[in-house]
Short mmCIF file of N, CA and C in Angstrom, two decimals:
data_model
loop_
_atom_site.label_atom_id
_atom_site.label_comp_id
_atom_site.label_asym_id
_atom_site.label_seq_id
_atom_site.Cartn_x
_atom_site.Cartn_y
_atom_site.Cartn_z
N MET A 137 -28.35 -10.22 -15.26
CA MET A 137 -27.19 -10.08 -14.40
C MET A 137 -27.57 -10.60 -13.01
N ALA A 138 -26.69 -11.39 -12.43
CA ALA A 138 -26.93 -11.97 -11.11
C ALA A 138 -26.82 -10.91 -10.02
N SER A 139 -27.55 -11.13 -8.95
CA SER A 139 -27.47 -10.23 -7.81
C SER A 139 -26.06 -10.28 -7.23
N GLY A 140 -25.52 -9.12 -6.89
CA GLY A 140 -24.17 -9.06 -6.35
C GLY A 140 -23.09 -8.98 -7.40
N THR A 141 -23.47 -8.85 -8.66
CA THR A 141 -22.50 -8.75 -9.75
C THR A 141 -22.33 -7.29 -10.13
N LEU A 142 -21.10 -6.86 -10.23
CA LEU A 142 -20.78 -5.50 -10.63
C LEU A 142 -20.21 -5.54 -12.04
N LEU A 143 -20.78 -4.75 -12.90
CA LEU A 143 -20.28 -4.60 -14.26
C LEU A 143 -19.59 -3.25 -14.34
N PHE A 144 -18.33 -3.26 -14.79
CA PHE A 144 -17.54 -2.03 -14.81
C PHE A 144 -16.89 -1.90 -16.17
N GLY A 145 -17.16 -0.81 -16.86
CA GLY A 145 -16.60 -0.61 -18.19
C GLY A 145 -15.41 0.33 -18.17
N THR A 146 -14.41 0.01 -18.97
CA THR A 146 -13.24 0.88 -19.12
C THR A 146 -12.98 1.07 -20.61
N GLY A 147 -12.15 2.03 -20.92
CA GLY A 147 -11.84 2.34 -22.31
C GLY A 147 -11.00 1.29 -23.00
N ALA A 148 -10.34 0.44 -22.24
CA ALA A 148 -9.49 -0.61 -22.79
C ALA A 148 -9.33 -1.69 -21.74
N ASP A 149 -8.82 -2.84 -22.15
CA ASP A 149 -8.57 -3.92 -21.20
C ASP A 149 -7.36 -3.60 -20.33
N ALA A 150 -7.44 -4.01 -19.08
CA ALA A 150 -6.30 -3.91 -18.18
C ALA A 150 -5.29 -4.98 -18.57
N GLU A 151 -4.01 -4.63 -18.60
CA GLU A 151 -2.99 -5.61 -19.00
C GLU A 151 -2.75 -6.65 -17.92
N THR A 152 -3.12 -6.35 -16.68
CA THR A 152 -2.98 -7.28 -15.56
C THR A 152 -3.90 -6.85 -14.43
N LEU A 153 -4.22 -7.78 -13.56
CA LEU A 153 -4.97 -7.46 -12.34
C LEU A 153 -4.10 -7.68 -11.12
N ILE A 154 -2.82 -7.90 -11.34
CA ILE A 154 -1.87 -8.12 -10.24
C ILE A 154 -1.18 -6.79 -9.96
N PRO A 155 -1.46 -6.17 -8.81
CA PRO A 155 -0.92 -4.84 -8.52
C PRO A 155 0.60 -4.72 -8.65
N LEU A 156 1.33 -5.80 -8.39
CA LEU A 156 2.79 -5.77 -8.48
C LEU A 156 3.28 -5.42 -9.88
N PHE A 157 2.45 -5.72 -10.90
CA PHE A 157 2.90 -5.58 -12.28
C PHE A 157 2.15 -4.52 -13.08
N VAL A 158 1.37 -3.70 -12.42
CA VAL A 158 0.60 -2.66 -13.11
C VAL A 158 1.53 -1.61 -13.70
N ARG A 159 1.35 -1.36 -14.98
CA ARG A 159 2.11 -0.32 -15.68
C ARG A 159 1.19 0.75 -16.27
N GLY A 160 0.05 0.34 -16.76
CA GLY A 160 -0.82 1.26 -17.48
C GLY A 160 -1.98 1.79 -16.65
N ALA A 161 -2.61 2.82 -17.18
CA ALA A 161 -3.71 3.49 -16.48
C ALA A 161 -4.92 2.58 -16.29
N GLN A 162 -5.26 1.79 -17.30
CA GLN A 162 -6.44 0.93 -17.19
C GLN A 162 -6.28 -0.08 -16.06
N ALA A 163 -5.14 -0.72 -15.99
CA ALA A 163 -4.90 -1.69 -14.92
C ALA A 163 -4.88 -0.99 -13.56
N ALA A 164 -4.33 0.20 -13.49
CA ALA A 164 -4.31 0.95 -12.22
C ALA A 164 -5.72 1.27 -11.76
N ILE A 165 -6.58 1.66 -12.68
CA ILE A 165 -7.97 1.97 -12.32
C ILE A 165 -8.65 0.74 -11.73
N VAL A 166 -8.50 -0.39 -12.38
CA VAL A 166 -9.17 -1.61 -11.92
C VAL A 166 -8.56 -2.12 -10.62
N THR A 167 -7.25 -2.22 -10.53
CA THR A 167 -6.63 -2.74 -9.30
C THR A 167 -6.85 -1.81 -8.12
N ASP A 168 -6.96 -0.51 -8.37
CA ASP A 168 -7.26 0.42 -7.27
C ASP A 168 -8.65 0.15 -6.70
N LEU A 169 -9.55 -0.37 -7.51
CA LEU A 169 -10.88 -0.72 -7.02
C LEU A 169 -10.87 -2.05 -6.27
N LEU A 170 -9.93 -2.92 -6.60
CA LEU A 170 -9.87 -4.24 -5.99
C LEU A 170 -9.00 -4.31 -4.74
N CYS A 171 -7.97 -3.49 -4.68
CA CYS A 171 -6.97 -3.58 -3.61
C CYS A 171 -6.77 -2.23 -2.94
N ASP A 172 -6.77 -2.24 -1.61
CA ASP A 172 -6.51 -1.01 -0.87
C ASP A 172 -5.02 -0.71 -0.79
N HIS A 173 -4.71 0.56 -0.75
CA HIS A 173 -3.36 1.03 -0.43
C HIS A 173 -3.31 1.21 1.09
N LEU A 174 -2.13 1.36 1.64
CA LEU A 174 -2.06 1.67 3.07
C LEU A 174 -2.79 2.98 3.34
N ALA A 175 -2.54 3.96 2.49
CA ALA A 175 -3.23 5.25 2.56
C ALA A 175 -3.30 5.79 1.14
N GLU A 176 -4.23 6.67 0.91
CA GLU A 176 -4.42 7.26 -0.41
C GLU A 176 -4.21 8.76 -0.31
N VAL A 177 -3.68 9.33 -1.37
CA VAL A 177 -3.53 10.78 -1.41
C VAL A 177 -4.92 11.38 -1.51
N GLY A 178 -5.25 12.25 -0.56
CA GLY A 178 -6.56 12.87 -0.53
C GLY A 178 -6.58 14.22 -1.20
N PRO A 179 -7.67 14.95 -1.04
CA PRO A 179 -7.82 16.25 -1.70
C PRO A 179 -6.83 17.30 -1.20
N ALA A 180 -6.29 17.11 0.00
CA ALA A 180 -5.33 18.08 0.56
C ALA A 180 -3.91 17.64 0.29
N GLN A 181 -3.65 17.08 -0.89
CA GLN A 181 -2.36 16.48 -1.20
C GLN A 181 -1.19 17.45 -1.18
N GLY A 182 -1.43 18.74 -1.28
CA GLY A 182 -0.34 19.71 -1.29
C GLY A 182 0.11 20.14 0.08
N THR A 183 -0.46 19.56 1.14
CA THR A 183 -0.09 19.97 2.48
C THR A 183 1.26 19.38 2.89
N VAL A 184 1.88 20.01 3.84
CA VAL A 184 3.16 19.53 4.36
C VAL A 184 2.90 18.33 5.26
N GLY A 185 3.79 17.35 5.22
CA GLY A 185 3.64 16.16 6.05
C GLY A 185 2.64 15.19 5.44
N ASP A 186 1.98 14.42 6.30
CA ASP A 186 1.06 13.41 5.80
C ASP A 186 -0.41 13.77 6.02
N ALA A 187 -0.69 15.04 6.29
CA ALA A 187 -2.07 15.47 6.52
C ALA A 187 -2.95 15.27 5.30
N GLY A 188 -2.36 15.23 4.12
CA GLY A 188 -3.13 15.06 2.90
C GLY A 188 -3.50 13.62 2.58
N PHE A 189 -3.07 12.67 3.40
CA PHE A 189 -3.35 11.27 3.13
C PHE A 189 -4.62 10.81 3.85
N VAL A 190 -5.32 9.89 3.20
CA VAL A 190 -6.57 9.35 3.74
C VAL A 190 -6.34 7.87 4.04
N PRO A 191 -6.68 7.40 5.25
CA PRO A 191 -6.48 5.99 5.58
C PRO A 191 -7.27 5.06 4.66
N GLU A 192 -6.65 3.95 4.30
CA GLU A 192 -7.34 2.88 3.58
C GLU A 192 -7.11 1.58 4.35
N LEU A 193 -6.09 0.80 3.96
CA LEU A 193 -5.78 -0.43 4.69
C LEU A 193 -5.26 -0.09 6.10
N ALA A 194 -4.49 0.96 6.19
CA ALA A 194 -4.01 1.43 7.50
C ALA A 194 -5.08 2.30 8.13
N ALA A 195 -5.41 2.02 9.37
CA ALA A 195 -6.37 2.86 10.10
C ALA A 195 -5.68 4.13 10.56
N SER A 196 -4.38 4.01 10.84
CA SER A 196 -3.61 5.17 11.30
C SER A 196 -2.13 4.86 11.11
N TRP A 197 -1.30 5.86 11.34
CA TRP A 197 0.15 5.69 11.26
C TRP A 197 0.80 6.73 12.15
N SER A 198 2.02 6.42 12.55
CA SER A 198 2.77 7.35 13.39
C SER A 198 4.25 7.30 13.00
N TRP A 199 4.86 8.47 13.00
CA TRP A 199 6.28 8.60 12.66
C TRP A 199 7.12 8.54 13.92
N ASN A 200 8.34 8.01 13.79
CA ASN A 200 9.25 8.07 14.93
C ASN A 200 9.79 9.49 15.04
N ARG A 201 10.55 9.74 16.06
CA ARG A 201 10.99 11.09 16.41
C ARG A 201 11.74 11.82 15.28
N ASP A 202 12.61 11.11 14.57
CA ASP A 202 13.41 11.78 13.53
C ASP A 202 12.88 11.53 12.11
N SER A 203 11.67 11.01 11.99
CA SER A 203 11.01 10.75 10.70
C SER A 203 11.77 9.75 9.83
N SER A 204 12.54 8.86 10.45
CA SER A 204 13.25 7.84 9.69
C SER A 204 12.46 6.54 9.58
N ALA A 205 11.30 6.49 10.24
CA ALA A 205 10.45 5.30 10.19
C ALA A 205 9.00 5.70 10.44
N VAL A 206 8.11 4.98 9.80
CA VAL A 206 6.68 5.19 10.01
C VAL A 206 6.05 3.82 10.30
N THR A 207 5.25 3.77 11.35
CA THR A 207 4.55 2.55 11.72
C THR A 207 3.09 2.68 11.32
N PHE A 208 2.63 1.73 10.52
CA PHE A 208 1.24 1.69 10.09
C PHE A 208 0.47 0.73 10.99
N HIS A 209 -0.69 1.17 11.44
CA HIS A 209 -1.57 0.36 12.26
C HIS A 209 -2.77 -0.02 11.38
N LEU A 210 -2.84 -1.28 11.02
CA LEU A 210 -3.84 -1.74 10.05
C LEU A 210 -5.25 -1.75 10.64
N ASN A 211 -6.21 -1.53 9.77
CA ASN A 211 -7.61 -1.59 10.15
C ASN A 211 -7.93 -3.02 10.56
N PRO A 212 -8.41 -3.25 11.78
CA PRO A 212 -8.69 -4.62 12.22
C PRO A 212 -9.79 -5.30 11.41
N LYS A 213 -10.57 -4.54 10.66
CA LYS A 213 -11.62 -5.12 9.82
C LYS A 213 -11.09 -5.55 8.44
N ALA A 214 -9.84 -5.24 8.13
CA ALA A 214 -9.27 -5.56 6.82
C ALA A 214 -9.18 -7.08 6.64
N ARG A 215 -9.67 -7.54 5.50
CA ARG A 215 -9.70 -8.97 5.20
C ARG A 215 -9.25 -9.22 3.77
N TRP A 216 -8.69 -10.41 3.55
CA TRP A 216 -8.41 -10.90 2.21
C TRP A 216 -9.73 -11.35 1.59
N HIS A 217 -9.71 -11.68 0.32
CA HIS A 217 -10.93 -12.09 -0.39
C HIS A 217 -11.63 -13.28 0.25
N ASP A 218 -10.87 -14.13 0.95
CA ASP A 218 -11.46 -15.32 1.57
C ASP A 218 -11.87 -15.11 3.03
N GLY A 219 -11.76 -13.86 3.51
CA GLY A 219 -12.15 -13.55 4.88
C GLY A 219 -11.02 -13.62 5.89
N THR A 220 -9.84 -14.05 5.47
CA THR A 220 -8.69 -14.12 6.37
C THR A 220 -8.23 -12.70 6.73
N PRO A 221 -7.96 -12.44 8.01
CA PRO A 221 -7.50 -11.10 8.40
C PRO A 221 -6.17 -10.73 7.74
N VAL A 222 -6.02 -9.46 7.41
CA VAL A 222 -4.76 -8.93 6.87
C VAL A 222 -3.86 -8.59 8.06
N HIS A 223 -2.60 -9.00 7.99
CA HIS A 223 -1.64 -8.74 9.07
C HIS A 223 -0.48 -7.89 8.57
N GLY A 224 0.26 -7.34 9.51
CA GLY A 224 1.45 -6.57 9.18
C GLY A 224 2.45 -7.39 8.38
N SER A 225 2.52 -8.69 8.65
CA SER A 225 3.44 -9.55 7.90
C SER A 225 3.06 -9.63 6.43
N ASP A 226 1.78 -9.51 6.12
CA ASP A 226 1.33 -9.49 4.72
C ASP A 226 1.84 -8.24 4.01
N VAL A 227 1.78 -7.12 4.71
CA VAL A 227 2.26 -5.85 4.14
C VAL A 227 3.77 -5.92 3.94
N ALA A 228 4.50 -6.44 4.94
CA ALA A 228 5.96 -6.57 4.82
C ALA A 228 6.32 -7.48 3.65
N TYR A 229 5.59 -8.57 3.47
CA TYR A 229 5.84 -9.49 2.36
C TYR A 229 5.60 -8.80 1.02
N THR A 230 4.54 -8.02 0.94
CA THR A 230 4.24 -7.30 -0.31
C THR A 230 5.34 -6.31 -0.64
N PHE A 231 5.82 -5.57 0.36
CA PHE A 231 6.94 -4.65 0.13
C PHE A 231 8.17 -5.41 -0.35
N ALA A 232 8.43 -6.59 0.24
CA ALA A 232 9.59 -7.39 -0.17
C ALA A 232 9.46 -7.80 -1.64
N LEU A 233 8.27 -8.21 -2.05
CA LEU A 233 8.06 -8.56 -3.46
C LEU A 233 8.26 -7.36 -4.37
N LEU A 234 7.71 -6.21 -3.98
CA LEU A 234 7.84 -5.00 -4.80
C LEU A 234 9.30 -4.60 -4.98
N ARG A 235 10.10 -4.77 -3.92
CA ARG A 235 11.49 -4.32 -3.93
C ARG A 235 12.46 -5.34 -4.50
N ASP A 236 12.03 -6.58 -4.67
CA ASP A 236 12.90 -7.65 -5.15
C ASP A 236 13.15 -7.49 -6.65
N PRO A 237 14.41 -7.31 -7.08
CA PRO A 237 14.70 -7.17 -8.51
C PRO A 237 14.21 -8.36 -9.33
N ALA A 238 14.15 -9.55 -8.74
CA ALA A 238 13.69 -10.73 -9.47
C ALA A 238 12.20 -10.62 -9.83
N THR A 239 11.45 -9.87 -9.05
CA THR A 239 10.03 -9.66 -9.33
C THR A 239 9.85 -8.73 -10.52
N ALA A 240 10.78 -7.80 -10.68
CA ALA A 240 10.75 -6.82 -11.77
C ALA A 240 9.47 -5.99 -11.78
N SER A 241 9.01 -5.63 -10.59
CA SER A 241 7.82 -4.79 -10.49
C SER A 241 8.14 -3.37 -10.93
N PRO A 242 7.29 -2.75 -11.74
CA PRO A 242 7.53 -1.37 -12.13
C PRO A 242 7.47 -0.40 -10.96
N VAL A 243 6.91 -0.84 -9.84
CA VAL A 243 6.82 0.00 -8.65
C VAL A 243 8.12 -0.05 -7.84
N GLY A 244 8.91 -1.08 -8.01
CA GLY A 244 10.14 -1.27 -7.23
C GLY A 244 11.03 -0.05 -7.14
N PRO A 245 11.37 0.58 -8.26
CA PRO A 245 12.25 1.76 -8.19
C PRO A 245 11.68 2.92 -7.37
N ASP A 246 10.35 2.99 -7.27
CA ASP A 246 9.72 4.04 -6.47
C ASP A 246 9.98 3.85 -4.98
N LEU A 247 10.43 2.67 -4.59
CA LEU A 247 10.66 2.37 -3.18
C LEU A 247 12.14 2.37 -2.82
N ALA A 248 12.95 3.00 -3.64
CA ALA A 248 14.40 3.02 -3.41
C ALA A 248 14.77 3.64 -2.07
N MET A 249 13.95 4.56 -1.57
CA MET A 249 14.27 5.23 -0.31
C MET A 249 13.93 4.37 0.91
N VAL A 250 13.25 3.25 0.69
CA VAL A 250 12.89 2.35 1.79
C VAL A 250 14.08 1.45 2.09
N ASP A 251 14.50 1.46 3.35
CA ASP A 251 15.62 0.62 3.78
C ASP A 251 15.14 -0.79 4.12
N SER A 252 14.05 -0.87 4.88
CA SER A 252 13.48 -2.17 5.24
C SER A 252 12.04 -1.97 5.70
N VAL A 253 11.32 -3.09 5.74
CA VAL A 253 9.94 -3.10 6.22
C VAL A 253 9.81 -4.30 7.14
N ARG A 254 9.35 -4.06 8.36
CA ARG A 254 9.26 -5.14 9.34
C ARG A 254 7.90 -5.17 10.03
N ALA A 255 7.32 -6.35 10.08
CA ALA A 255 6.09 -6.54 10.82
C ALA A 255 6.42 -6.56 12.31
N SER A 256 5.53 -6.04 13.10
CA SER A 256 5.72 -6.05 14.55
C SER A 256 5.66 -7.48 15.07
N THR A 257 6.47 -7.77 16.07
CA THR A 257 6.43 -9.10 16.69
C THR A 257 5.44 -9.14 17.85
N THR A 258 4.93 -7.97 18.24
CA THR A 258 4.00 -7.91 19.37
C THR A 258 2.58 -7.50 18.98
N ASP A 259 2.41 -6.98 17.76
CA ASP A 259 1.10 -6.51 17.30
C ASP A 259 0.93 -6.96 15.85
N SER A 260 0.05 -7.92 15.61
CA SER A 260 -0.11 -8.47 14.26
C SER A 260 -0.67 -7.46 13.26
N LEU A 261 -1.18 -6.33 13.75
CA LEU A 261 -1.75 -5.32 12.87
C LEU A 261 -0.82 -4.13 12.66
N ALA A 262 0.44 -4.28 13.01
CA ALA A 262 1.39 -3.17 12.85
C ALA A 262 2.56 -3.59 11.97
N VAL A 263 3.00 -2.63 11.16
CA VAL A 263 4.16 -2.84 10.29
C VAL A 263 4.90 -1.51 10.21
N THR A 264 6.23 -1.57 10.25
CA THR A 264 7.04 -0.35 10.22
C THR A 264 7.89 -0.31 8.97
N VAL A 265 7.88 0.85 8.32
CA VAL A 265 8.70 1.10 7.14
C VAL A 265 9.86 1.97 7.59
N TYR A 266 11.09 1.50 7.36
CA TYR A 266 12.30 2.23 7.75
C TYR A 266 12.94 2.83 6.51
N PHE A 267 13.38 4.07 6.63
CA PHE A 267 14.02 4.77 5.53
C PHE A 267 15.51 4.87 5.79
N GLY A 268 16.32 4.65 4.75
CA GLY A 268 17.77 4.67 4.88
C GLY A 268 18.31 6.04 5.27
N THR A 269 17.72 7.07 4.73
CA THR A 269 18.13 8.44 5.06
C THR A 269 16.89 9.26 5.35
N ARG A 270 17.06 10.23 6.20
CA ARG A 270 15.95 11.11 6.54
C ARG A 270 15.75 12.10 5.40
N GLN A 271 14.51 12.31 5.01
CA GLN A 271 14.17 13.24 3.95
C GLN A 271 13.44 14.44 4.55
N PRO A 272 13.74 15.64 4.11
CA PRO A 272 13.08 16.81 4.68
C PRO A 272 11.59 16.87 4.38
N ASP A 273 11.13 16.15 3.37
CA ASP A 273 9.71 16.21 3.02
C ASP A 273 8.87 15.15 3.71
N ARG A 274 9.43 14.44 4.69
CA ARG A 274 8.65 13.46 5.45
C ARG A 274 8.35 14.03 6.81
#
C-alpha cells in the first residue's frame, strides 16, 4: 500500500459518492468522511436551539432577531480537493442544487422550510439561509 493511502472497508458498496444523491447508509457513511456538513449534530443533540451542533465547514453561525434566518461563517481554512478556498457562493449553489426538482435529490424535500439561500456580497465566507416561516424549534 502506498504512503498516504487510506483503505476503508464497509459492509456493502456505496451506491454513489455524490452527496446530492445519497439514499443509503453505506453511501452516507463514505460521503460523510469525504465531505463536511455546515455543522454536525453533536452528543448534546437533545438540547434546545443549536447548542447541540458541532461546527464543521462553518466555523460559526448566528441567527437573526426573529430566527427567520441563520448566517453561517465558513472556516477560512476550508478548501476543495484541489486547494481552492470554499466560499459562501459554493454553499448557496449546493443548496440550489439540492432544492431543484430537476436534480431529484433525495435531500430536497428535507429543505422545504428553506425559503432561499444567499451568499454575502461583502464577505466571501458568509452565507445566509432564510426560512419562509418562523419555527418554534429554531
